[in-house]
PDB file of C-alpha atoms in Angstrom:
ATOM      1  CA  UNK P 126      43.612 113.191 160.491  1.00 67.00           C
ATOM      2  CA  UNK P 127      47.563 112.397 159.939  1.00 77.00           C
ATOM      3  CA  UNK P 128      48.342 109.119 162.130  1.00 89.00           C
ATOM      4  CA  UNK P 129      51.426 111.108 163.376  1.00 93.00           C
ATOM      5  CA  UNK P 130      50.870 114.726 164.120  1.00 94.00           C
ATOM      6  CA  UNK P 131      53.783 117.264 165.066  1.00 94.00           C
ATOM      7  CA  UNK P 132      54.297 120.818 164.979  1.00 87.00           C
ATOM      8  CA  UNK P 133      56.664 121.796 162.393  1.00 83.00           C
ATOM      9  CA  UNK P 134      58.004 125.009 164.236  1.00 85.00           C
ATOM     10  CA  UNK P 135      60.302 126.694 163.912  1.00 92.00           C
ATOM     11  CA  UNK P 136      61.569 126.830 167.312  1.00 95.00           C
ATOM     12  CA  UNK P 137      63.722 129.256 167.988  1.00 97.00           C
ATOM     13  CA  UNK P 138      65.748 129.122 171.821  1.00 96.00           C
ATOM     14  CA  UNK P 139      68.829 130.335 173.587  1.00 97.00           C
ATOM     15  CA  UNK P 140      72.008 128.237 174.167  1.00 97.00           C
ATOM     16  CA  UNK P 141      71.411 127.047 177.328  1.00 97.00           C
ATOM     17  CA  UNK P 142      67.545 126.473 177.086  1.00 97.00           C
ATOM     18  CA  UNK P 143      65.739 123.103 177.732  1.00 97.00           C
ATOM     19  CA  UNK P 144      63.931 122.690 174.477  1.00 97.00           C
ATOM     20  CA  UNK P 145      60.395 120.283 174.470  1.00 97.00           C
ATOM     21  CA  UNK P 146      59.597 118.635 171.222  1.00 97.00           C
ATOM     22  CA  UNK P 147      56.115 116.977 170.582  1.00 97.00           C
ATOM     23  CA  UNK P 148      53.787 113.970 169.085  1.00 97.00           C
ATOM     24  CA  UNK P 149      50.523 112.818 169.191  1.00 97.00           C
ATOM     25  CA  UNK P 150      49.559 109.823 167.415  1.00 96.00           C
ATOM     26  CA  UNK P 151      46.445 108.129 166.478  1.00 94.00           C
ATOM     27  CA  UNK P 152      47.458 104.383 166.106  1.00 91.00           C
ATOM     28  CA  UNK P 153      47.390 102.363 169.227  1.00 91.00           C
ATOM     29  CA  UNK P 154      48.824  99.596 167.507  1.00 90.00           C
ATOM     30  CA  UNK P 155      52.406 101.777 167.286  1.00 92.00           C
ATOM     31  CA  UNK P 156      54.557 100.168 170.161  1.00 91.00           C
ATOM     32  CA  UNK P 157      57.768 101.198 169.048  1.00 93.00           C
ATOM     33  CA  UNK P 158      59.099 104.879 169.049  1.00 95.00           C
ATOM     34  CA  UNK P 159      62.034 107.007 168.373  1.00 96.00           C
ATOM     35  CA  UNK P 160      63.480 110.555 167.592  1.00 97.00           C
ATOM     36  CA  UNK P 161      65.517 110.791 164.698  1.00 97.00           C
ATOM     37  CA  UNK P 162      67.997 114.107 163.914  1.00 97.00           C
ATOM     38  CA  UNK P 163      68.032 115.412 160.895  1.00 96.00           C
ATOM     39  CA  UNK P 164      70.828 118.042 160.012  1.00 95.00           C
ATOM     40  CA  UNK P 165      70.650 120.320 156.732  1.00 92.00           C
ATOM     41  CA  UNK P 166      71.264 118.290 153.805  1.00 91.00           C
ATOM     42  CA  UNK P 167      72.201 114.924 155.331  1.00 93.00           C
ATOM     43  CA  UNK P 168      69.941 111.722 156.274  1.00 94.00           C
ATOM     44  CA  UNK P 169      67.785 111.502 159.377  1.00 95.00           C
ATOM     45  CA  UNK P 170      70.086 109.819 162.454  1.00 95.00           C
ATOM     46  CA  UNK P 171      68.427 107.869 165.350  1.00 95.00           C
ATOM     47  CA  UNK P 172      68.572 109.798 168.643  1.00 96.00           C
ATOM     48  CA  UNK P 173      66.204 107.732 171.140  1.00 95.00           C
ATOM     49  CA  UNK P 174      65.036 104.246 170.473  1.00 93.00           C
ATOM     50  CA  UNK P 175      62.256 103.449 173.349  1.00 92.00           C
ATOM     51  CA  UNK P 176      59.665 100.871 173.694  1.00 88.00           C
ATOM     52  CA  UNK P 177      55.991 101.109 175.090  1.00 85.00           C
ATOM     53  CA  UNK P 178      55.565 104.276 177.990  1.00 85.00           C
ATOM     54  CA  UNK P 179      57.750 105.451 180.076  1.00 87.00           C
ATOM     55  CA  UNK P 180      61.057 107.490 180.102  1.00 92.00           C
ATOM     56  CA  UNK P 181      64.629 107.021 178.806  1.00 94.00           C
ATOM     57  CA  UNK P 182      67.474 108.913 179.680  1.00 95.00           C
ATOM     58  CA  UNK P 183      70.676 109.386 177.631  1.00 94.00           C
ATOM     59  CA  UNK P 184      72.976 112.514 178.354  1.00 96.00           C
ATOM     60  CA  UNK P 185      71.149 115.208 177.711  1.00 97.00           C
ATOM     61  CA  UNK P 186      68.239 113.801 175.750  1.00 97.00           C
ATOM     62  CA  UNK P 187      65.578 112.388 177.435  1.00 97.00           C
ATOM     63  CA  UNK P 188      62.372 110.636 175.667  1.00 97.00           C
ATOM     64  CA  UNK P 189      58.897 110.323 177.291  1.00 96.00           C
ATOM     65  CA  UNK P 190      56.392 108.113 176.043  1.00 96.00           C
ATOM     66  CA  UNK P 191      52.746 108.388 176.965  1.00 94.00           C
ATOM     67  CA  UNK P 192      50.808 106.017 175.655  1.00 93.00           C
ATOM     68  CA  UNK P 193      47.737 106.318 177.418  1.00 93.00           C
ATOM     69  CA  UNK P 194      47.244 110.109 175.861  1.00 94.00           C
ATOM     70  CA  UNK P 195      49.434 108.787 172.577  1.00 95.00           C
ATOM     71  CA  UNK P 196      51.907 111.659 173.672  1.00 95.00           C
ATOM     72  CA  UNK P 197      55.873 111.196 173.244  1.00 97.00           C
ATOM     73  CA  UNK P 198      57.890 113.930 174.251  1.00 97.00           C
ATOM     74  CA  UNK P 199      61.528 114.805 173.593  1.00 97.00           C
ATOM     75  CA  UNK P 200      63.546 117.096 176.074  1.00 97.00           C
ATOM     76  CA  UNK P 201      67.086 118.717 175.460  1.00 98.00           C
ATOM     77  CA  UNK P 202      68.722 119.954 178.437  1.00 97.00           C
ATOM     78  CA  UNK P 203      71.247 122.445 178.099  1.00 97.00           C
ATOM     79  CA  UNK P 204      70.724 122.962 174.687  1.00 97.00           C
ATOM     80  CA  UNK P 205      73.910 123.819 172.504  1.00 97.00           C
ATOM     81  CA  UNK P 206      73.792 125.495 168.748  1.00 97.00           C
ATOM     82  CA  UNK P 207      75.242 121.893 167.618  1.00 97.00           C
ATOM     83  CA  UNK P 208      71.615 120.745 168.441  1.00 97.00           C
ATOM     84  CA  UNK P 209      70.350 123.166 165.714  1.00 97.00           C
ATOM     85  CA  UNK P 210      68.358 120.122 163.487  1.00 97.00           C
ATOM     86  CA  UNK P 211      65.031 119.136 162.792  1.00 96.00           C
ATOM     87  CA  UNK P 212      63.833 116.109 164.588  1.00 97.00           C
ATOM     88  CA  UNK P 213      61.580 114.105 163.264  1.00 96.00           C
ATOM     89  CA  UNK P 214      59.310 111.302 166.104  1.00 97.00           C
ATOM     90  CA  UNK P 215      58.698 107.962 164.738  1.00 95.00           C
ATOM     91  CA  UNK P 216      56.501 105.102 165.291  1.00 94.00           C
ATOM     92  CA  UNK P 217      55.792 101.555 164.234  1.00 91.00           C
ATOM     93  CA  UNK P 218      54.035  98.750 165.274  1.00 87.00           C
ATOM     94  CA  UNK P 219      56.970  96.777 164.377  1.00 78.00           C
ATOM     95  CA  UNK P 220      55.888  95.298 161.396  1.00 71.00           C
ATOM     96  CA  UNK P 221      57.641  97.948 159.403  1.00 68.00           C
ATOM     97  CA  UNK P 222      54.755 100.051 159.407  1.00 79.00           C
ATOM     98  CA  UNK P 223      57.102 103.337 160.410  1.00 86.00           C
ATOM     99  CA  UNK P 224      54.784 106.569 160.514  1.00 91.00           C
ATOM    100  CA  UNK P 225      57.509 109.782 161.377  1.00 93.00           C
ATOM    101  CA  UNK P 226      55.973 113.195 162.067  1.00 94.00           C
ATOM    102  CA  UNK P 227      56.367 116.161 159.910  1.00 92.00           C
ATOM    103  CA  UNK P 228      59.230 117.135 161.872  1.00 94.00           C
ATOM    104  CA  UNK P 229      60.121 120.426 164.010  1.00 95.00           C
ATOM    105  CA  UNK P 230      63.059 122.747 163.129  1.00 95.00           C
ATOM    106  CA  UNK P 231      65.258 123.726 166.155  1.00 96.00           C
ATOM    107  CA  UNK P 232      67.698 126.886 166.229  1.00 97.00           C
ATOM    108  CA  UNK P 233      69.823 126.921 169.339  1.00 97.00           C
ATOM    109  CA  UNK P 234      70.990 130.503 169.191  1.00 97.00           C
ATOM    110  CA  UNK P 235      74.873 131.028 171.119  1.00 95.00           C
TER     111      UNK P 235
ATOM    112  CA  UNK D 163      83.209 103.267 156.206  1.00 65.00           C
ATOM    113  CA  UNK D 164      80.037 104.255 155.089  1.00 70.00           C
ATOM    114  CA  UNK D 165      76.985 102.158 156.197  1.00 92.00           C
ATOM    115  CA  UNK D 166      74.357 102.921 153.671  1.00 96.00           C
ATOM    116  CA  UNK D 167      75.201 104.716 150.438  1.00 96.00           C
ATOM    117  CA  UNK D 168      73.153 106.197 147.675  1.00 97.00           C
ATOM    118  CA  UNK D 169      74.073 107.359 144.494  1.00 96.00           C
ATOM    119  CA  UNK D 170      74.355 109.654 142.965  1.00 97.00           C
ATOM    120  CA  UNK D 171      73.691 112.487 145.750  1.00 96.00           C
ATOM    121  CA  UNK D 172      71.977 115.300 142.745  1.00 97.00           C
ATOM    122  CA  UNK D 173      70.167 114.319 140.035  1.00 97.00           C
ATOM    123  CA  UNK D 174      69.223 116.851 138.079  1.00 97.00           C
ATOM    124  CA  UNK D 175      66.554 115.800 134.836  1.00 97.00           C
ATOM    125  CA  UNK D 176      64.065 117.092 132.424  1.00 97.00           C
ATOM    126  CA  UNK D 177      60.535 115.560 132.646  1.00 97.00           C
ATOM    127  CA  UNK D 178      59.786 112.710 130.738  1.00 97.00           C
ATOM    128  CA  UNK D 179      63.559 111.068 131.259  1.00 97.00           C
ATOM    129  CA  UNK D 180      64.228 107.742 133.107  1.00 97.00           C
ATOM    130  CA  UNK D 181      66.412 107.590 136.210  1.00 97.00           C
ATOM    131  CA  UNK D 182      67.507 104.952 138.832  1.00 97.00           C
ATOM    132  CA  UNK D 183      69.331 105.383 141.866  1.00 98.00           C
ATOM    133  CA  UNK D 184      71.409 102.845 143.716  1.00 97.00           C
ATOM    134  CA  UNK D 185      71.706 102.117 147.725  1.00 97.00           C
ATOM    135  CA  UNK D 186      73.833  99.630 148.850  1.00 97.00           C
ATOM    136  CA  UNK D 187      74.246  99.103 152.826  1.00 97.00           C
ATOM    137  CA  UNK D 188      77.512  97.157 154.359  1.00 95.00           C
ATOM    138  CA  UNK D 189      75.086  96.600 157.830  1.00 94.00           C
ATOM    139  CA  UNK D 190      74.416  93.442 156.778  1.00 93.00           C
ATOM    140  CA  UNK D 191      71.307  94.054 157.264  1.00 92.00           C
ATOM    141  CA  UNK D 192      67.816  91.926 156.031  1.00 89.00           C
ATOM    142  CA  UNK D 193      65.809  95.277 155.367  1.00 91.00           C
ATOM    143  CA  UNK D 194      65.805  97.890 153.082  1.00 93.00           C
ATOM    144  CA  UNK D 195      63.700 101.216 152.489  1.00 93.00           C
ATOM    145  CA  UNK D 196      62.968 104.007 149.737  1.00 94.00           C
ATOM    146  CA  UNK D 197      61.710 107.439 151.753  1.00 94.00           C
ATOM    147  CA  UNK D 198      60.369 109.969 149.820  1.00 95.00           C
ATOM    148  CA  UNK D 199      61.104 113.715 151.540  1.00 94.00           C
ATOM    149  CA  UNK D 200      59.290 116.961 150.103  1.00 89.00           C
ATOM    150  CA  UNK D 201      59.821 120.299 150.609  1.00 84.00           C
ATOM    151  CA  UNK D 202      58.130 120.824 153.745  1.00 80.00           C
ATOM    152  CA  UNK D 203      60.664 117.977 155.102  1.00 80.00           C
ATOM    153  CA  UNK D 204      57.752 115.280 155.061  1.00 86.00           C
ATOM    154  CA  UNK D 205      59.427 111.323 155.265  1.00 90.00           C
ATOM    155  CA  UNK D 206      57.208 108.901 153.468  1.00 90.00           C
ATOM    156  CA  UNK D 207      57.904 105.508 153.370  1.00 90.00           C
ATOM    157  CA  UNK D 208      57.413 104.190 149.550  1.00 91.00           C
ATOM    158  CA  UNK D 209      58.929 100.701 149.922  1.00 89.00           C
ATOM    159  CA  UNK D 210      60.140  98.058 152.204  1.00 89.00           C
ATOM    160  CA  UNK D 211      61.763  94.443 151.038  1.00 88.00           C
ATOM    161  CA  UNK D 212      63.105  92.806 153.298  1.00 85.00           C
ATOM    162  CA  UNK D 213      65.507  89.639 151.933  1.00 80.00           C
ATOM    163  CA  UNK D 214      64.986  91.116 148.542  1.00 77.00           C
ATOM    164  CA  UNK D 215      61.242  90.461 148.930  1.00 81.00           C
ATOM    165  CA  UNK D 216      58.756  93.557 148.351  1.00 82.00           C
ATOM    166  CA  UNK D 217      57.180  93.806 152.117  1.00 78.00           C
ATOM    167  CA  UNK D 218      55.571  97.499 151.622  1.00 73.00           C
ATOM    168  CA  UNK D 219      54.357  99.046 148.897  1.00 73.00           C
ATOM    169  CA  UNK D 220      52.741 102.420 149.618  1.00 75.00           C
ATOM    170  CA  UNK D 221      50.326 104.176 147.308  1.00 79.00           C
ATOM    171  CA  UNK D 222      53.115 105.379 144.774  1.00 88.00           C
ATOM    172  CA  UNK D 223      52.683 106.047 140.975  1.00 90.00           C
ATOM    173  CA  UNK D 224      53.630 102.374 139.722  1.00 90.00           C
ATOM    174  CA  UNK D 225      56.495 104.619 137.219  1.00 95.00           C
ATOM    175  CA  UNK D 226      58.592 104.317 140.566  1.00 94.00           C
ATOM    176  CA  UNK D 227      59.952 100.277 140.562  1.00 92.00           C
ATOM    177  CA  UNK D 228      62.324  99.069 142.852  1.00 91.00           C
ATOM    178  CA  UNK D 229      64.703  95.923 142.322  1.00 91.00           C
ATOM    179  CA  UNK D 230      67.015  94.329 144.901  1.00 91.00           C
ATOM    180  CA  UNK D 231      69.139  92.404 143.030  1.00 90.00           C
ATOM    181  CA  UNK D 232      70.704  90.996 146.714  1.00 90.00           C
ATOM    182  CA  UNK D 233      70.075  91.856 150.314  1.00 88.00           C
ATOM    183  CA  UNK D 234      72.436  94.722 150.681  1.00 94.00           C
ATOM    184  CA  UNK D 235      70.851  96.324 147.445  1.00 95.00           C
ATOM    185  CA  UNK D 236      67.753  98.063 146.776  1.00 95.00           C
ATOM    186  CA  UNK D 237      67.748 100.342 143.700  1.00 95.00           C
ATOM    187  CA  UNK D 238      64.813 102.567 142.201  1.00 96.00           C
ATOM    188  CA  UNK D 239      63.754 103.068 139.220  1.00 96.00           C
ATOM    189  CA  UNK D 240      61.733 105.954 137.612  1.00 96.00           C
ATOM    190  CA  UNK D 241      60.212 106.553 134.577  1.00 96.00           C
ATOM    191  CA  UNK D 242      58.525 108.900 133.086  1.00 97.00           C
ATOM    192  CA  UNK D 243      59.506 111.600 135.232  1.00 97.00           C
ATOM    193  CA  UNK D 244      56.985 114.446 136.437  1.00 96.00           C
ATOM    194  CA  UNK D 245      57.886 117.853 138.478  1.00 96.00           C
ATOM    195  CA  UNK D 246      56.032 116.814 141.455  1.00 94.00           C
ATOM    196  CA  UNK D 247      58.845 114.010 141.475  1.00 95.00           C
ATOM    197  CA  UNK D 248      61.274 116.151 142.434  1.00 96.00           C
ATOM    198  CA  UNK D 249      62.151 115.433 146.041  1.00 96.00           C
ATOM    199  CA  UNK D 250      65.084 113.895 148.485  1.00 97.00           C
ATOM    200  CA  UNK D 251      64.884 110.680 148.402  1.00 98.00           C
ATOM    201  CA  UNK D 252      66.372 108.146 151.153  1.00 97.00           C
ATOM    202  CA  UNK D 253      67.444 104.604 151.257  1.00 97.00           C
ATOM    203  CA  UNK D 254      67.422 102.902 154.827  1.00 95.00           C
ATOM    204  CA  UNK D 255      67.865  99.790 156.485  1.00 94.00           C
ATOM    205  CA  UNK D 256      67.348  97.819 159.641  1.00 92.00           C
ATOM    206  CA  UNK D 257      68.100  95.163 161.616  1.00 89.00           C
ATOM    207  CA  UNK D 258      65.829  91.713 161.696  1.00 83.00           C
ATOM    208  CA  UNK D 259      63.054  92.185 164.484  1.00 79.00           C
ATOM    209  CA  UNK D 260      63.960  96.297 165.068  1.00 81.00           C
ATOM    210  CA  UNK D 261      61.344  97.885 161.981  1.00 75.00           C
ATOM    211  CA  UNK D 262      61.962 100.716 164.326  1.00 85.00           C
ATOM    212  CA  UNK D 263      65.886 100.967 163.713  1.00 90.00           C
ATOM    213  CA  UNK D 264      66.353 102.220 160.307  1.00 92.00           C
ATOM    214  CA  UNK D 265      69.849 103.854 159.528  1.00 95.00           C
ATOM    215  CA  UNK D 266      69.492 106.044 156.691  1.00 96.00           C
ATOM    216  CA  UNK D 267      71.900 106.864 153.222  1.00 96.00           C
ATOM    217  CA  UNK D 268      72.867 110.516 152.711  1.00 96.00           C
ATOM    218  CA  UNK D 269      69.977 111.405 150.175  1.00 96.00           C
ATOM    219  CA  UNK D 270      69.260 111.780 146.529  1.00 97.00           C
ATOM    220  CA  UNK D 271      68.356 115.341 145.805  1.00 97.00           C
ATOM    221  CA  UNK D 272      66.412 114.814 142.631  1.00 97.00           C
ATOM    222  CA  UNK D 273      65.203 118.126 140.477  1.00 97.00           C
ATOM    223  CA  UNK D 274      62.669 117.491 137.564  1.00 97.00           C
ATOM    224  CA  UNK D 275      62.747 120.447 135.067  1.00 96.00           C
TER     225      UNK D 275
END
């Protein structure tokens, strides 16, 4: 079993859509976790930084960490074909033991 | 100004050859990072210093040596190069206390022929 498990897609939506990206994880020494953005030929950028459960809010992104069911969530509200990417969840325990997922491919179609 | 840098961004090699490639990160950052990313988009860590001490070393072929000859530097080195080398490969860094932080270069897209 992968310590980081995600569904590679692709996910396909309309402009507009609220998209839901996914985790599970298997290490419950992972405190730490984020969303990084990857576009087409360029390095991963960090989207949502959050710490132990709960939710954080920032625009239109907003990350949910479950930690109980090893869950994190990522939600895009009124997605936009600029959000076309694959992101890519993240974990550590802090001691730069950084797991990411295999990473989801999103198409926001206009 | 660009925060972490790679070079070169292709490198394109027959099997057998030796190749490095450079990162250097103007952050000032303590540590540094060599991902590995396959076809299927797959990030693997393969290193971590951190103060130009080795932190992490995964499981990689021991043909693949990294050097940081300061703290805003961490180059790798391959030899010997195989096809199932060919990948993107990404320097990172981050911030003392935030592993979870990591800003990343723009890639090495290396092809073994």
């Amino acid at each position: 079993q992968k310590e980081v498990e995600q569904d590679p897609g692709p996910l396909s939506v309309p402009e507009g859509a609220i998209v839901s990206l996914n985790c599970t994880y298997s290490n419950s020494a992972f405190q730490y976790f984020m969303w990084y953005r990857q576009y087409s030929r360029k390095g991963p950028e960090l989207l949502m930084y959050t710490y132990s459960s709960g939710n954080k809010e920032d625009g239109r992104f907003t990350a949910q960490v479950d930690k109980s069911s090893k869950y994190i969530s990522l939600f895009i509200r009124d997605s936009q074909p600029s959000d076309s990417a694959t992101y890519l969840c993240a974990m550590t325990g802090g001691r730069d033991d950084m797991r990411f997922g295999a990473g989801t491919r999103l198409t926001v179609k206009p | 100004d660009t925060a972490v840098s790679q070079t070169p961004k292709y490198l394109v090699t027959q099997m057998g050859n030796d190749k490095s490639i450079k990162c250097e990160q103007n952050l000032g950052h303590d540590t540094m990072y060599w991902y590995k990313q396959d076809s299927k988009k797959f990030l693997k860590i393969m290193f971590s210093y951190n103060n130009k001490e080795l932190i992490i070393n995964e499981t990689v072929p021991n043909r693949f040596s990294p050097k940081s000859p300061d703290k805003a530097h961490l180059n790798l080195h391959i030899n010997s190069l195989e096809l199932g080398d060919s990948a993107v490969y990404f320097c990172a860094s981050s911030p003392p206390g935030l592993a979870g932080l990591q800003f990343f270069g723009p890639g090495t897209r290396l092809t073994v022929l």
